[in-house]
Backbone as CSV, one residue per row, in Angstrom:
resi,resn,N_x,N_y,N_z,CA_x,CA_y,CA_z,C_x,C_y,C_z
1,MET,108.314,80.196,106.474,107.136,80.663,106.512,106.136,80.441,107.178
2,LEU,106.305,79.044,107.820,105.210,78.412,108.552,105.259,79.084,110.166
3,GLY,106.497,79.706,110.344,106.559,80.610,111.659,105.767,81.979,111.535
4,HIS,105.800,82.472,110.451,105.180,83.973,110.393,103.424,83.406,110.539
5,TYR,103.126,82.461,109.908,101.754,81.925,109.954,101.189,81.660,111.611
6,SER,102.021,81.074,112.117,101.927,80.261,113.553,101.719,81.763,114.487
7,VAL,102.633,82.449,114.336,102.540,83.637,115.105,101.240,84.400,115.123
8,GLN,100.664,84.697,113.808,99.465,85.676,113.361,98.743,84.645,113.978
9,GLY,98.621,83.453,114.097,97.517,82.594,114.348,96.632,81.986,113.207
10,VAL,97.209,82.381,111.776,96.803,81.679,110.735,97.305,80.534,110.235
11,SER,96.126,79.806,109.470,96.501,78.686,108.894,97.563,78.759,107.664
12,PRO,98.189,77.955,107.386,99.132,78.274,105.947,98.445,78.085,104.571
13,LYS,98.603,79.131,103.729,98.193,79.345,102.498,99.024,78.938,101.200
14,ARG,98.351,78.496,100.179,99.315,78.146,99.236,99.664,79.496,98.491
15,TYR,99.180,80.484,98.207,99.790,81.721,97.695,99.714,82.945,98.853
16,LEU,100.771,83.605,98.743,100.650,84.907,99.315,100.817,86.076,98.739
17,HIS,100.464,87.102,98.645,100.805,88.221,97.616,100.341,89.403,98.401
18,GLU,101.413,90.396,98.144,101.059,91.839,99.049,100.574,92.880,98.022
19,PHE,99.706,93.479,98.287,98.975,94.529,97.478,99.172,96.243,98.103
20,ARG,99.353,97.095,97.590,99.617,98.375,98.063,98.134,98.898,98.280
21,VAL,98.072,99.733,99.184,96.875,100.626,99.724,97.166,102.002,99.750
22,ARG,96.140,102.870,99.480,96.222,104.083,99.590,96.661,104.790,101.039
23,ASP,96.058,104.332,102.073,96.111,104.740,103.208,95.811,103.520,104.336
24,ARG,95.993,104.151,105.371,95.750,103.164,106.508,94.167,102.430,106.764
25,LYS,93.413,103.144,106.264,91.775,102.729,106.189,91.672,101.540,105.058
26,GLY,92.488,101.392,104.046,92.582,100.218,103.050,93.004,98.954,103.824
27,LEU,93.850,98.972,105.173,94.455,97.816,105.490,93.349,96.626,105.958
28,LEU,93.723,95.340,105.860,92.833,94.384,106.343,93.368,93.903,107.263
29,ALA,92.393,93.263,108.036,92.944,92.350,109.436,93.714,90.926,108.555
30,VAL,94.706,90.979,109.775,95.704,89.437,109.509,94.927,88.389,108.963
31,GLY,95.082,87.793,108.024,94.486,86.472,107.617,93.244,86.825,106.734
32,GLU,92.728,87.866,106.650,91.389,88.022,105.910,91.449,87.815,104.404
33,MET,90.347,87.029,104.094,90.819,86.412,102.657,89.712,87.582,101.586
34,ILE,90.432,87.834,100.391,89.701,88.997,99.488,88.885,87.921,98.641
35,LYS,87.896,88.009,98.493,87.091,87.129,97.717,86.367,88.230,96.271
36,ALA,85.582,87.405,95.450,85.300,87.897,94.244,84.354,89.038,94.818
37,ASP,83.455,89.013,95.762,82.704,90.004,95.980,83.261,91.562,96.558
38,TRP,84.615,91.520,96.708,85.257,92.271,96.993,85.061,93.544,95.865
39,PHE,85.112,93.136,94.448,85.040,94.026,93.562,83.960,94.721,93.049
40,LEU,83.266,95.637,92.552,82.156,96.218,92.373,81.639,96.155,90.772
41,HIS,80.681,95.971,90.289,80.076,95.571,88.908,80.322,97.219,88.383
42,GLY,80.945,97.064,87.295,81.414,98.215,86.331,82.781,98.659,86.986
43,GLN,83.569,98.141,87.821,84.653,98.805,88.396,85.609,98.453,87.297
44,PHE,86.817,99.057,87.180,87.871,99.009,86.350,89.075,98.235,87.283
45,VAL,89.597,97.277,86.780,90.650,96.321,87.671,91.908,96.265,86.489
46,ASP,93.069,95.805,87.134,94.357,95.327,86.723,94.422,94.387,86.932
47,THR,94.901,93.372,85.779,95.173,91.794,86.186,96.599,91.451,85.906
48,ARG,97.394,90.904,86.746,98.569,90.302,86.744,98.832,88.846,86.763
49,SER,99.619,88.275,85.768,99.643,86.633,85.730,100.786,86.346,84.815
50,ASN,101.403,85.451,85.042,102.321,84.649,84.112,101.927,84.276,82.581
51,CYS,102.587,84.763,81.477,101.924,84.387,80.088,102.377,82.670,80.139
52,LYS,101.666,82.304,79.065,102.022,80.770,78.645,103.291,80.674,78.199
53,GLY,104.224,79.605,78.676,105.409,79.598,78.467,105.284,78.717,77.043
54,LYS,106.415,79.198,75.953,106.322,78.552,74.656,107.654,77.792,74.675
55,GLY,108.708,78.055,75.542,110.091,77.101,75.463,110.896,77.920,74.621
56,PHE,111.965,77.056,74.185,112.737,77.845,73.174,112.382,77.842,71.780
57,THR,112.081,78.712,71.378,111.730,78.975,69.873,112.653,80.058,69.100
58,GLY,112.554,79.536,67.651,113.406,80.198,66.509,113.183,81.712,66.524
59,VAL,113.717,82.523,65.528,113.277,83.569,65.425,111.857,83.991,64.448
60,MET,111.579,82.714,63.542,110.233,83.237,63.189,109.055,83.158,63.904
61,LYS,109.083,82.221,65.121,107.959,82.194,65.742,107.929,83.172,66.776
62,ARG,109.483,83.412,67.296,109.390,84.504,68.289,109.267,85.988,68.102
63,TRP,109.968,86.253,66.952,109.806,87.602,66.707,108.752,87.967,65.292
64,GLY,108.450,86.710,64.447,107.813,86.991,63.280,108.674,87.373,62.033
65,MET,109.946,86.704,61.988,110.896,87.155,60.951,110.387,86.301,59.584
66,HIS,110.810,86.780,58.745,110.355,85.905,57.451,111.226,84.687,57.082
67,GLY,112.348,84.662,57.520,113.242,83.436,57.148,113.910,83.814,55.831
68,GLN,114.698,82.650,55.578,115.546,82.912,54.197,114.626,81.971,53.325
69,ASP,115.216,82.304,51.901,114.576,81.900,50.599,114.550,80.152,50.638
70,ARG,113.601,79.844,49.996,113.523,78.367,49.701,114.265,77.923,48.456
71,SER,114.872,78.865,47.661,115.578,78.401,46.494,116.734,79.650,46.569
72,HIS,117.157,79.506,45.182,118.442,80.449,45.008,119.599,80.292,45.805
73,GLY,119.992,78.744,45.906,121.052,78.530,46.521,121.378,78.600,48.192
74,VAL,120.013,78.971,48.772,120.024,78.735,50.248,119.795,76.881,50.721
75,SER,120.338,76.430,51.275,120.345,75.125,51.599,120.200,74.930,53.234
76,LEU,119.394,74.284,53.767,119.234,73.723,55.422,119.273,74.841,56.062
77,ALA,118.853,76.281,55.695,118.855,77.416,56.384,117.497,78.247,56.269
78,HIS,116.455,77.764,55.797,115.322,78.384,55.731,114.674,78.881,56.656
79,ARG,114.748,78.489,57.912,114.133,78.877,59.290,115.277,80.056,60.271
80,SER,116.106,80.233,59.585,117.480,80.479,60.426,117.361,82.039,60.282
81,MET,118.136,82.832,61.299,117.932,84.302,61.442,118.682,85.116,60.181
82,GLY,119.768,84.513,59.953,120.673,85.232,58.860,121.825,85.978,59.836
83,SER,122.129,86.923,59.367,123.269,87.712,59.908,122.970,88.379,61.526
84,ALA,124.008,88.255,61.992,123.704,88.716,63.650,124.285,90.131,63.693
85,GLY,124.976,90.742,63.000,125.666,91.609,63.175,126.446,92.185,62.423
86,GLN,127.335,93.378,61.963,128.117,93.639,60.895,129.592,93.110,61.247
87,GLY,130.461,92.950,60.410,131.994,92.428,60.708,132.610,93.139,60.940
88,GLN,132.460,94.589,60.655,133.768,95.405,61.391,133.368,96.659,61.732
89,GLY,132.232,97.553,61.268,132.129,98.773,61.884,131.362,98.818,63.252
90,GLY,131.062,97.964,63.771,130.224,98.165,64.992,131.038,97.642,66.253
91,GLY,132.253,97.394,65.857,133.227,96.639,67.046,133.115,95.317,67.139
92,SER,132.565,94.846,66.023,132.683,93.229,65.751,132.012,92.502,66.934
93,ARG,130.771,93.082,67.040,130.084,92.352,68.283,128.532,92.397,67.859
94,VAL,127.556,91.682,68.663,126.320,91.669,68.519,125.629,92.808,69.528
95,TYR,124.901,93.409,69.147,124.482,94.693,70.209,123.366,94.236,71.149
96,PRO,123.271,94.753,72.331,122.277,94.142,73.063,120.859,94.388,72.526
97,GLY,120.008,93.405,72.861,118.643,93.474,72.508,118.339,92.994,71.214
98,LYS,119.324,92.194,70.697,119.224,91.832,69.012,118.187,90.633,69.163
99,LYS,117.131,90.579,68.024,116.135,89.937,68.182,116.795,88.433,67.690
100,MET,116.791,87.475,68.588,117.381,86.312,68.146,116.593,85.302,68.606
101,ALA,116.844,84.072,68.337,115.987,82.761,69.215,116.452,82.612,70.526
102,GLY,115.596,81.998,71.377,115.405,81.836,72.394,114.124,81.840,73.276
103,ARG,114.089,81.668,74.654,113.201,81.225,75.407,111.917,82.337,75.149
104,MET,110.786,81.855,74.810,109.594,82.606,74.506,108.505,82.760,75.729
105,GLY,107.948,83.615,76.184,106.942,83.687,77.158,107.327,83.292,78.380
106,GLY,106.487,82.910,79.194,106.642,82.944,80.641,106.857,83.827,81.652
107,GLN,107.070,85.348,80.930,107.235,86.375,81.994,105.708,86.961,82.312
108,ARG,105.954,87.994,83.368,104.710,88.334,84.036,103.901,89.341,83.013
109,ASN,102.858,89.391,82.940,102.180,90.469,82.106,101.130,90.992,82.943
110,THR,100.877,92.256,82.591,99.719,93.187,83.332,98.695,93.602,82.008
111,ILE,97.268,93.268,82.345,96.402,93.846,81.562,95.692,94.811,82.377
112,GLN,95.753,96.150,81.757,95.142,97.082,82.359,93.979,97.480,82.188
113,ASN,93.075,98.253,83.022,91.806,98.583,82.667,90.741,97.775,82.081
114,LEU,90.463,96.549,82.826,89.457,95.872,82.318,88.133,95.878,83.294
115,ARG,87.034,95.996,82.798,85.943,96.330,83.286,85.383,95.196,83.988
116,VAL,84.729,95.275,85.480,84.417,93.980,86.000,82.921,93.798,85.402
117,MET,82.355,92.865,84.874,80.872,92.753,84.505,79.948,91.780,85.525
118,GLN,80.773,90.923,86.216,79.806,90.209,87.209,80.806,89.510,87.947
119,THR,80.475,89.597,89.274,80.856,88.645,90.385,79.959,87.531,90.950
120,ASP,80.459,86.477,91.518,79.800,85.434,91.914,80.617,85.103,93.249
121,ALA,80.114,85.460,94.435,80.658,85.320,95.503,80.774,83.998,96.131
122,GLU,79.652,83.219,95.941,79.476,81.768,96.259,80.593,80.823,95.292
123,LYS,80.405,81.143,94.388,81.723,80.461,93.569,83.004,80.921,93.403
124,GLY,82.856,82.168,94.011,84.490,82.804,93.652,84.929,83.225,92.610
125,ILE,83.845,83.822,91.445,84.085,83.915,89.937,84.034,85.261,89.985
126,LEU,84.939,86.142,89.127,84.927,87.477,88.800,84.909,87.527,87.008
127,VAL,84.051,88.020,86.480,83.795,88.000,85.266,84.491,89.537,84.865
128,VAL,85.469,89.583,83.876,85.771,90.775,83.665,85.622,90.899,82.068
129,ASN,85.536,91.857,81.445,85.551,92.346,79.946,86.926,92.803,79.424
130,GLY,87.505,91.416,78.634,88.766,91.580,78.150,89.626,90.255,78.166
131,ALA,90.697,90.088,77.839,91.732,89.152,77.785,92.833,89.146,78.976
132,VAL,92.495,88.131,79.790,93.359,88.013,81.009,94.613,86.848,80.319
133,SER,95.827,87.055,80.463,97.063,86.097,80.103,97.194,85.111,80.877
134,GLY,97.550,84.113,80.546,98.182,83.189,81.296,97.184,81.931,80.711
135,PRO,97.991,80.359,81.253,97.209,79.264,80.979,96.226,79.062,81.767
136,LYS,95.214,77.939,81.760,94.224,77.784,82.272,94.729,77.243,83.722
137,GLY,94.155,77.623,84.668,94.562,77.279,85.942,95.805,78.062,86.498
138,CYS,95.948,79.178,85.923,97.193,79.869,86.899,96.635,80.887,87.782
139,VAL,97.473,81.619,88.390,97.133,82.440,89.793,97.079,83.682,88.758
140,VAL,96.063,84.717,88.837,95.849,85.894,88.509,95.734,86.726,89.753
141,MET,96.502,87.861,89.736,96.398,88.886,90.891,95.531,89.884,90.193
142,VAL,94.388,90.247,90.834,93.555,91.512,90.620,93.348,92.398,91.411
143,GLN,93.741,93.674,91.029,93.613,94.980,91.822,92.779,95.924,91.209
144,ASP,92.581,97.098,91.924,92.054,98.401,91.467,92.961,98.773,90.248
145,ALA,92.306,99.366,89.292,92.882,100.114,88.116,93.772,101.341,88.532
146,LEU,94.748,101.206,88.277,95.831,102.394,88.368,95.587,103.385,87.613
147,LYS,95.063,103.388,86.463,95.076,104.784,85.658,93.330,105.139,85.504
148,LYS,92.760,104.512,86.145,91.019,105.166,86.397,91.024,105.519,87.529
149,PRO,89.811,106.226,87.688,89.460,106.936,88.997,88.850,105.572,90.031
150,TRP,89.230,105.558,91.455,88.950,104.881,92.180,87.013,104.669,92.221
151,PRO,86.754,103.480,92.485,85.308,103.285,92.463,84.785,103.956,93.516
152,ASP,83.403,104.212,93.615,82.597,104.881,94.672,81.673,103.577,95.417
153,ILE,82.072,103.763,96.607,81.804,102.766,97.728,80.651,103.103,98.148
154,PRO,79.608,102.338,97.929,78.189,102.709,98.706,78.340,102.682,100.118
155,THR,78.087,103.712,100.762,77.887,103.363,102.344,76.637,102.730,102.763
156,PRO,76.770,102.042,103.643,75.361,101.277,104.080,74.494,101.978,104.779
157,VAL,73.457,101.983,104.567,72.272,103.094,105.424,71.649,102.236,106.461
158,ILE,72.132,102.751,107.509,71.618,102.080,108.964,70.069,102.807,109.294
159,ALA,69.170,102.193,109.182,67.615,102.406,109.752,67.610,102.688,110.877
160,SER,67.396,103.717,111.680,66.997,104.290,113.148,65.643,103.482,113.066
161,PRO,65.357,103.286,114.612,64.206,102.609,115.023,62.910,103.671,114.967
162,GLU,63.513,104.596,115.111,62.473,105.824,115.272,61.829,106.111,113.721
163,ALA,62.631,106.058,112.766,62.226,106.441,111.347,61.341,105.101,110.785
164,PRO,60.271,105.793,110.349,59.172,104.606,109.536,59.825,104.135,108.300
165,ALA,59.781,102.896,108.126,60.393,102.195,106.713,59.369,102.873,105.743
166,GLN,60.174,102.891,104.525,59.494,103.471,103.367,59.464,102.213,102.325
167,ALA,58.294,102.047,101.741,58.253,101.016,100.850,58.565,101.447,99.476
168,ASP,59.406,100.654,98.596,59.363,101.040,97.346,58.405,100.782,96.459
169,THR,58.043,102.063,95.782,56.883,101.899,94.946,57.520,102.363,93.404
170,PRO,57.014,100.985,92.519,57.661,101.212,91.335,57.079,102.719,90.388
171,ALA,57.697,102.819,89.762,57.547,104.279,88.885,56.608,104.067,87.648
172,PRO,55.865,104.841,87.686,54.807,104.827,86.654,55.259,104.605,85.276
């Protein structure tokens, strides 16, 4: 990767991500940083990050299963799954997708349609209304919402030197 950075004349970065754009107008210059003020107040965004990893967990924690009885002859199997499949009718196999013990969490999660409440360009903070998955300090990819309309970007008004400047007067 260092060769790609050196050819473009950009210093190496810790994280590198690609984002889709609608057309050529959305392309940025090579090495340009996207900061918090890129997003507008009231705009809808989608966030992507990795969930908290919980490690290897049993079926009670991973899938919310009830477990076995605590009495009536059950011994040392209170938190176990029970039967994994039928003995003869289904081909004597365990069906794919069976809810069993295993690794929980740690996969990529997308939260859609979060509203931007506030941006702070100096500190690089983007405040959204809603939950964003992942542990503290994880990398969160933020992009324009796919299922909401695109935001109306205000066009800058350039005052011509001939036109007199109008003072803003408060409404009564």
